[in-house]
Short mmCIF file of C-alpha atoms in Angstrom, two decimals:
data_model
loop_
_atom_site.label_atom_id
_atom_site.label_comp_id
_atom_site.label_asym_id
_atom_site.label_seq_id
_atom_site.Cartn_x
_atom_site.Cartn_y
_atom_site.Cartn_z
CA MET A 1 -39.31 -23.85 27.60
CA ASN A 2 -39.91 -27.48 26.37
CA GLU A 3 -37.90 -27.34 22.93
CA GLY A 4 -34.63 -29.26 22.00
CA ASN A 5 -32.79 -30.67 24.83
CA GLY A 6 -34.56 -28.21 27.35
CA ILE A 7 -36.20 -28.93 30.55
CA LEU A 8 -39.51 -30.78 30.69
CA GLY A 9 -41.31 -30.94 34.04
CA GLY A 10 -39.14 -32.40 36.65
CA GLY A 11 -36.24 -33.46 34.35
CA LEU A 12 -34.40 -33.22 31.01
CA ASN A 13 -35.90 -34.72 27.82
CA GLU A 14 -32.58 -36.05 26.42
CA GLY A 15 -31.84 -38.48 29.48
CA HIS A 16 -28.21 -39.66 29.55
CA SER A 17 -27.15 -37.63 26.48
CA LEU A 18 -26.58 -34.55 28.71
CA PHE A 19 -23.46 -36.14 30.31
CA ASN A 20 -22.07 -37.06 26.96
CA GLN A 21 -22.50 -33.47 25.92
CA ILE A 22 -20.47 -32.31 28.99
CA SER A 23 -17.78 -35.06 28.66
CA SER A 24 -17.44 -34.87 24.84
CA LEU A 25 -13.99 -33.89 23.47
CA GLU A 26 -15.63 -31.24 21.40
CA ASN A 27 -17.04 -29.58 24.49
CA LEU A 28 -13.82 -30.04 26.65
CA VAL A 29 -11.85 -28.41 23.68
CA SER A 30 -14.35 -25.47 23.47
CA ALA A 31 -14.24 -25.06 27.34
CA TRP A 32 -10.34 -24.90 27.17
CA GLN A 33 -10.49 -22.14 24.35
CA GLU A 34 -12.85 -20.13 26.70
CA PHE A 35 -10.79 -20.83 29.76
CA LYS A 36 -7.47 -19.97 28.34
CA ARG A 37 -8.29 -16.36 27.23
CA CYS A 38 -6.15 -13.81 29.07
CA LYS A 39 -4.40 -16.54 31.09
CA GLN A 40 -1.82 -17.91 28.74
CA SER A 41 1.11 -16.22 30.48
CA ARG A 42 0.36 -18.15 33.77
CA HIS A 43 2.87 -21.05 34.52
CA ASP A 44 0.02 -23.55 35.45
CA VAL A 45 -1.71 -22.82 32.09
CA GLN A 46 1.51 -23.03 30.18
CA ALA A 47 2.27 -26.29 31.67
CA PHE A 48 -1.25 -27.62 30.67
CA THR A 49 -0.93 -26.27 27.21
CA PHE A 50 2.33 -28.13 26.89
CA ALA A 51 0.68 -31.35 27.30
CA LEU A 52 -2.85 -30.29 26.18
CA GLU A 53 -3.68 -33.38 23.97
CA ASP A 54 -2.80 -35.81 26.72
CA GLU A 55 -4.54 -33.71 29.38
CA LEU A 56 -7.81 -33.49 27.49
CA PHE A 57 -8.04 -37.11 26.41
CA SER A 58 -7.11 -38.13 29.93
CA LEU A 59 -9.89 -35.93 31.42
CA HIS A 60 -12.34 -37.29 28.71
CA GLU A 61 -11.46 -40.93 29.64
CA GLN A 62 -11.79 -40.24 33.24
CA LEU A 63 -15.31 -38.88 32.72
CA GLN A 64 -16.38 -41.57 30.47
CA ASN A 65 -15.33 -44.26 32.91
CA ARG A 66 -16.57 -42.38 35.79
CA ARG A 67 -13.14 -42.30 37.48
CA TYR A 68 -12.95 -38.51 37.55
CA THR A 69 -11.96 -37.14 41.03
CA HIS A 70 -11.41 -33.45 41.77
CA GLY A 71 -8.08 -32.09 42.67
CA GLN A 72 -7.13 -29.79 45.58
CA TYR A 73 -7.57 -25.98 45.68
CA THR A 74 -5.07 -23.18 46.11
CA PRO A 75 -6.26 -20.61 48.67
CA PHE A 76 -5.47 -16.88 48.31
CA TYR A 77 -6.77 -13.66 49.11
CA VAL A 78 -7.90 -10.81 46.75
CA THR A 79 -9.26 -7.18 47.51
CA ASP A 80 -11.89 -6.10 45.03
CA PRO A 81 -12.17 -3.83 47.11
CA LYS A 82 -13.66 -6.23 49.71
CA LEU A 83 -11.25 -8.78 51.05
CA ARG A 84 -12.31 -12.18 49.45
CA HIS A 85 -10.93 -15.64 50.17
CA ILE A 86 -10.49 -17.30 46.70
CA HIS A 87 -9.94 -21.04 46.13
CA LYS A 88 -8.38 -21.81 42.90
CA ALA A 89 -8.77 -25.25 41.43
CA THR A 90 -6.28 -26.89 39.08
CA VAL A 91 -6.26 -26.02 35.36
CA ARG A 92 -7.74 -29.52 34.59
CA ASP A 93 -10.58 -28.96 37.08
CA ARG A 94 -11.30 -25.40 35.76
CA VAL A 95 -11.57 -26.61 32.39
CA LEU A 96 -14.09 -29.16 33.43
CA HIS A 97 -16.10 -26.53 35.30
CA ARG A 98 -16.29 -24.61 32.18
CA ALA A 99 -17.37 -27.57 30.21
CA ILE A 100 -20.19 -28.09 32.86
CA PHE A 101 -21.19 -24.47 32.90
CA ARG A 102 -21.30 -24.45 28.84
CA VAL A 103 -23.92 -27.29 28.96
CA LEU A 104 -26.02 -26.38 32.19
CA TYR A 105 -26.10 -22.68 31.90
CA PRO A 106 -28.57 -22.50 29.11
CA LEU A 107 -30.86 -25.13 30.63
CA PHE A 108 -31.13 -23.40 34.10
CA ASP A 109 -30.94 -19.72 32.76
CA ARG A 110 -34.30 -19.96 31.14
CA LEU A 111 -35.93 -20.80 34.56
CA PHE A 112 -34.27 -17.67 36.09
CA ILE A 113 -36.32 -14.54 36.57
CA PHE A 114 -35.93 -11.58 34.26
CA ASP A 115 -34.48 -9.29 37.18
CA SER A 116 -31.63 -11.53 38.31
CA TYR A 117 -28.40 -9.78 37.10
CA ALA A 118 -25.25 -11.68 38.31
CA CYS A 119 -23.28 -13.86 36.12
CA ARG A 120 -25.73 -13.97 33.25
CA VAL A 121 -25.37 -13.34 29.56
CA GLY A 122 -26.80 -9.92 28.81
CA LYS A 123 -27.25 -8.83 32.28
CA GLY A 124 -24.62 -7.31 34.76
CA THR A 125 -24.29 -4.30 37.10
CA HIS A 126 -25.05 -1.66 34.74
CA ARG A 127 -28.46 -3.33 33.47
CA GLY A 128 -29.34 -3.93 37.07
CA VAL A 129 -29.07 -0.31 37.98
CA THR A 130 -30.84 0.74 34.72
CA ARG A 131 -33.58 -1.46 35.74
CA LEU A 132 -33.80 -0.08 39.08
CA GLU A 133 -34.04 3.43 37.56
CA GLU A 134 -37.02 2.14 35.36
CA PHE A 135 -38.75 0.66 38.29
CA ALA A 136 -38.28 3.69 40.51
CA ARG A 137 -39.68 6.11 37.69
CA LYS A 138 -42.64 4.10 37.12
CA PHE A 139 -43.36 3.32 40.93
CA SER A 140 -42.78 6.94 41.86
CA ARG A 141 -45.20 8.16 39.06
CA ASN A 142 -42.43 9.87 37.04
CA ASN A 143 -40.62 11.11 40.13
CA ARG A 144 -43.66 12.82 41.60
CA LYS A 145 -44.21 10.59 44.53
CA ASN A 146 -41.51 9.73 47.12
CA ILE A 147 -40.99 5.90 47.58
CA PHE A 148 -38.65 3.86 49.46
CA ALA A 149 -36.11 1.08 48.76
CA LEU A 150 -35.40 -1.93 51.04
CA LYS A 151 -32.03 -3.41 50.41
CA CYS A 152 -30.87 -6.76 51.88
CA ASP A 153 -27.71 -8.88 51.92
CA VAL A 154 -27.39 -12.64 52.73
CA GLN A 155 -24.91 -13.19 55.35
CA LYS A 156 -21.81 -15.30 54.29
CA PHE A 157 -23.77 -16.42 51.39
CA PHE A 158 -21.12 -18.64 49.52
CA ASP A 159 -20.00 -20.12 52.68
CA SER A 160 -23.50 -20.95 53.90
CA ILE A 161 -24.98 -22.79 50.80
CA ASP A 162 -26.12 -26.23 51.77
CA HIS A 163 -24.82 -28.89 49.45
CA GLU A 164 -27.90 -31.19 49.90
CA ILE A 165 -30.50 -28.38 49.17
CA LEU A 166 -28.53 -27.45 46.07
CA PHE A 167 -28.28 -31.01 44.95
CA ARG A 168 -31.93 -31.43 45.28
CA LEU A 169 -32.81 -28.31 43.53
CA MET A 170 -30.68 -29.44 40.52
CA GLU A 171 -31.87 -33.03 40.72
CA GLN A 172 -35.48 -31.66 40.20
CA ARG A 173 -34.47 -30.34 36.83
CA VAL A 174 -31.61 -32.73 35.66
CA ALA A 175 -32.84 -36.32 35.06
CA ASP A 176 -29.39 -37.73 34.15
CA PRO A 177 -27.86 -39.31 36.93
CA ASP A 178 -24.32 -39.26 35.61
CA VAL A 179 -24.59 -35.44 35.37
CA MET A 180 -25.62 -35.28 39.09
CA TRP A 181 -22.72 -37.79 39.91
CA LEU A 182 -20.45 -35.17 38.53
CA VAL A 183 -22.27 -32.43 40.25
CA ARG A 184 -21.76 -34.31 43.43
CA ARG A 185 -18.06 -34.67 42.80
CA ILE A 186 -17.80 -30.67 42.46
CA LEU A 187 -19.76 -30.19 45.57
CA GLU A 188 -17.79 -32.70 47.60
CA SER A 189 -14.51 -31.03 46.50
CA PHE A 190 -14.99 -28.05 48.83
CA GLU A 191 -16.72 -27.10 52.05
CA LYS A 192 -16.61 -24.29 54.60
CA GLU A 193 -18.44 -26.42 57.14
CA SER A 194 -19.90 -29.74 57.09
CA ARG A 195 -21.42 -30.15 53.57
CA ARG A 196 -21.96 -26.38 53.20
CA GLY A 197 -20.17 -23.75 51.10
CA LEU A 198 -19.11 -23.10 47.50
CA PRO A 199 -15.68 -21.97 46.55
CA LEU A 200 -15.08 -18.48 45.23
CA GLY A 201 -13.26 -18.91 42.01
CA ASN A 202 -15.18 -21.85 40.21
CA VAL A 203 -17.41 -20.77 37.47
CA THR A 204 -19.76 -23.41 38.32
CA SER A 205 -20.26 -21.76 41.77
CA GLN A 206 -21.69 -18.65 39.83
CA LEU A 207 -24.32 -21.04 38.15
CA PHE A 208 -24.92 -23.12 41.39
CA ALA A 209 -25.43 -19.64 43.37
CA ASN A 210 -28.00 -18.47 41.05
CA ILE A 211 -29.76 -22.01 41.14
CA TYR A 212 -30.06 -21.64 44.84
CA LEU A 213 -31.21 -18.02 45.02
CA ASN A 214 -33.68 -18.69 42.35
CA GLU A 215 -35.92 -20.00 44.94
CA LEU A 216 -35.79 -16.49 46.69
CA ASP A 217 -36.55 -14.98 43.43
CA GLN A 218 -39.60 -17.10 42.81
CA PHE A 219 -40.83 -16.42 46.28
CA ALA A 220 -40.41 -12.65 45.80
CA LYS A 221 -41.93 -12.49 42.35
CA HIS A 222 -44.65 -15.18 42.65
CA THR A 223 -45.64 -15.60 46.31
CA LEU A 224 -45.01 -12.02 47.49
CA LYS A 225 -46.09 -10.49 44.08
CA LEU A 226 -43.37 -7.99 44.25
CA HIS A 227 -42.88 -6.49 40.78
CA CYS A 228 -40.10 -4.20 41.73
CA TYR A 229 -37.66 -6.75 42.88
CA ILE A 230 -34.11 -6.92 41.69
CA ARG A 231 -31.31 -9.36 42.71
CA TYR A 232 -27.57 -9.35 41.96
CA CYS A 233 -25.71 -12.27 43.52
CA ASP A 234 -26.74 -12.16 47.34
CA ASP A 235 -27.85 -8.44 47.34
CA PHE A 236 -31.39 -7.89 46.58
CA ILE A 237 -33.72 -4.73 46.61
CA ILE A 238 -37.35 -4.12 46.56
CA LEU A 239 -39.21 -0.78 46.15
CA ILE A 240 -41.92 -0.11 48.78
CA GLU A 241 -44.45 2.71 49.59
CA SER A 242 -43.44 3.44 53.14
CA ARG A 243 -40.74 2.58 55.76
CA ASP A 244 -43.36 0.58 57.69
CA GLU A 245 -43.71 -2.05 54.91
CA ALA A 246 -39.90 -2.63 55.32
CA VAL A 247 -40.48 -4.47 58.65
CA ILE A 248 -43.13 -6.77 57.23
CA PHE A 249 -40.90 -7.81 54.17
CA VAL A 250 -37.76 -8.26 56.24
CA SER A 251 -39.61 -10.76 58.43
CA LEU A 252 -41.07 -12.60 55.37
CA PHE A 253 -37.51 -12.71 53.56
CA ARG A 254 -35.87 -13.83 56.66
CA GLU A 255 -38.33 -16.51 57.46
CA PHE A 256 -38.18 -17.91 53.93
CA LEU A 257 -34.52 -17.89 53.77
CA GLU A 258 -33.88 -19.48 57.07
CA HIS A 259 -36.53 -22.32 56.53
CA LYS A 260 -36.02 -23.03 53.02
CA LEU A 261 -32.53 -22.26 52.26
CA LYS A 262 -30.62 -22.27 55.73
CA LEU A 263 -29.50 -18.76 54.96
CA THR A 264 -29.52 -15.68 57.14
CA LEU A 265 -29.98 -11.97 56.45
CA HIS A 266 -26.98 -9.91 57.24
CA PRO A 267 -28.35 -7.88 60.28
CA GLU A 268 -26.10 -4.93 59.48
CA LYS A 269 -26.91 -4.76 55.85
CA ILE A 270 -30.72 -4.33 55.82
CA ILE A 271 -31.08 -0.64 54.72
CA VAL A 272 -34.08 1.46 54.00
CA ARG A 273 -33.62 4.54 51.96
CA SER A 274 -36.09 7.01 50.41
CA TYR A 275 -35.73 7.51 46.59
CA ARG A 276 -34.92 11.35 47.15
CA GLN A 277 -32.25 10.48 49.63
CA GLY A 278 -30.72 8.30 46.97
CA ILE A 279 -30.90 4.48 46.50
CA ASP A 280 -27.25 2.92 46.82
CA PHE A 281 -27.20 -0.19 44.52
CA LEU A 282 -24.29 -1.87 42.67
CA GLY A 283 -21.85 0.98 43.20
CA TYR A 284 -24.15 3.74 42.14
CA VAL A 285 -26.74 6.00 43.73
CA VAL A 286 -30.15 6.45 42.04
CA ARG A 287 -32.12 9.54 42.46
CA PRO A 288 -34.84 11.28 40.72
CA TYR A 289 -33.65 12.52 37.51
CA CYS A 290 -29.93 11.40 38.00
CA ARG A 291 -27.40 8.56 38.82
CA THR A 292 -24.30 9.29 40.71
CA LEU A 293 -21.26 7.13 41.78
CA ARG A 294 -21.11 5.90 45.30
CA THR A 295 -19.08 8.18 47.43
CA LYS A 296 -16.84 5.40 48.53
CA THR A 297 -16.15 4.15 45.06
CA LYS A 298 -15.48 7.80 44.06
CA LYS A 299 -12.68 8.02 46.83
CA ARG A 300 -11.12 4.73 45.82
CA ILE A 301 -10.99 5.60 42.14
CA LEU A 302 -9.29 8.94 43.03
CA ARG A 303 -6.97 7.42 45.48
CA SER A 304 -5.83 4.92 42.87
CA VAL A 305 -5.39 7.41 40.18
CA THR A 306 -3.45 9.65 42.41
CA ALA A 307 -1.19 6.70 43.39
CA GLY A 308 -0.67 5.99 39.66
CA VAL A 309 -2.55 3.21 37.87
CA PRO A 310 -1.83 1.31 34.45
CA LYS A 311 -3.65 2.77 31.39
CA GLN A 312 -5.82 -0.33 31.26
CA SER A 313 -7.12 0.38 34.81
CA LEU A 314 -7.64 4.03 34.08
CA GLN A 315 -9.74 3.27 31.01
CA SER A 316 -11.83 0.72 33.08
CA TYR A 317 -12.55 3.55 35.66
CA LEU A 318 -13.54 5.78 32.94
CA GLY A 319 -15.77 3.12 31.45
CA VAL A 320 -17.45 3.03 34.95
CA LEU A 321 -18.07 6.68 35.13
CA LYS A 322 -19.71 6.70 31.59
CA HIS A 323 -22.70 5.20 33.21
CA CYS A 324 -23.48 8.06 35.77
CA ASN A 325 -23.44 11.88 36.22
CA SER A 326 -19.56 12.07 36.55
CA TYR A 327 -18.38 15.54 35.00
CA GLY A 328 -16.85 16.55 38.23
CA ILE A 329 -14.82 13.28 39.05
CA VAL A 330 -13.61 13.01 35.42
CA GLU A 331 -12.44 16.55 35.58
CA GLU A 332 -10.48 15.67 38.77
CA ILE A 333 -8.98 12.51 37.06
CA ASN A 334 -7.86 14.58 34.08
CA ASN A 335 -6.30 17.20 36.41
CA ILE A 336 -4.41 14.39 38.24
CA THR A 337 -3.19 12.55 35.21
CA ASN A 338 -2.21 15.98 33.29
CA HIS A 339 -0.20 16.88 36.43
CA ALA A 340 1.52 13.32 36.52
CA PHE A 341 2.82 13.92 32.85
CA ARG A 342 4.09 17.47 33.27
#
């Protein structure tokens, strides 16, 4: 925890060098190389590429002279399958977001609990579901005892993140005032309400979200002493002995979120399910001895395949199905695709 340029107590041991790491030309070039992957056909990326040297040197100079200002966002909607309002920053700003992420992510990631699975290296949905299976097997004594899962969701999470709370949480760990000046620039570039909200689309938003909800994770693991707790973004789940316990924990979580983080539990997404019924989490349903695909996801895949999807999308669907008991749906997909090519 205290090695290299890591975090010591309330701040970083390296002082102002952290900002120099973020703003260095070497880091900006590396951030650009990571950012441009699979985006080189886009017009704004091509325009940035055309003037690449001038753009990166200009950004470096603006940062060094503390003259950097964040540009405007381009809003649009995507369906994945839920309708989401995305705000896309300029290429210059997104390169900087990546540069910030490259330096700050490893410093904060070491503070996060093991069972936080969103937007982290070596984590992800499949590992989160596998961990849930491990917890359920152990807690149910190798599937001999029925147990229950309480699943909760934070209402309008990204829109509700309080800038000042987030800033204080980061300031406790980052001693470099120039880095915090830059964080402030990023936060002030977007607000859903007065000083609240992060834009979906910024890679920094993913990190900031984990920093914010790490407070919930620490509360669950260390204050409530919940061993069987998993979080993926703003969805979290715990395993409990009975349905009656759910009422107690919902009250504790609600009070903590409202008083410490100014967040609210989604009233319609507080769900209690028995292990034998099946625990729906991250697109899969976990039961004793098997994992199946969520019914809604299965129907969406079959609908897309029937309508005709690119080969790449089809391979993506088959990749999802490899992680569960899916013989029946794979057969249906094969029948649909074979019929299409007759």
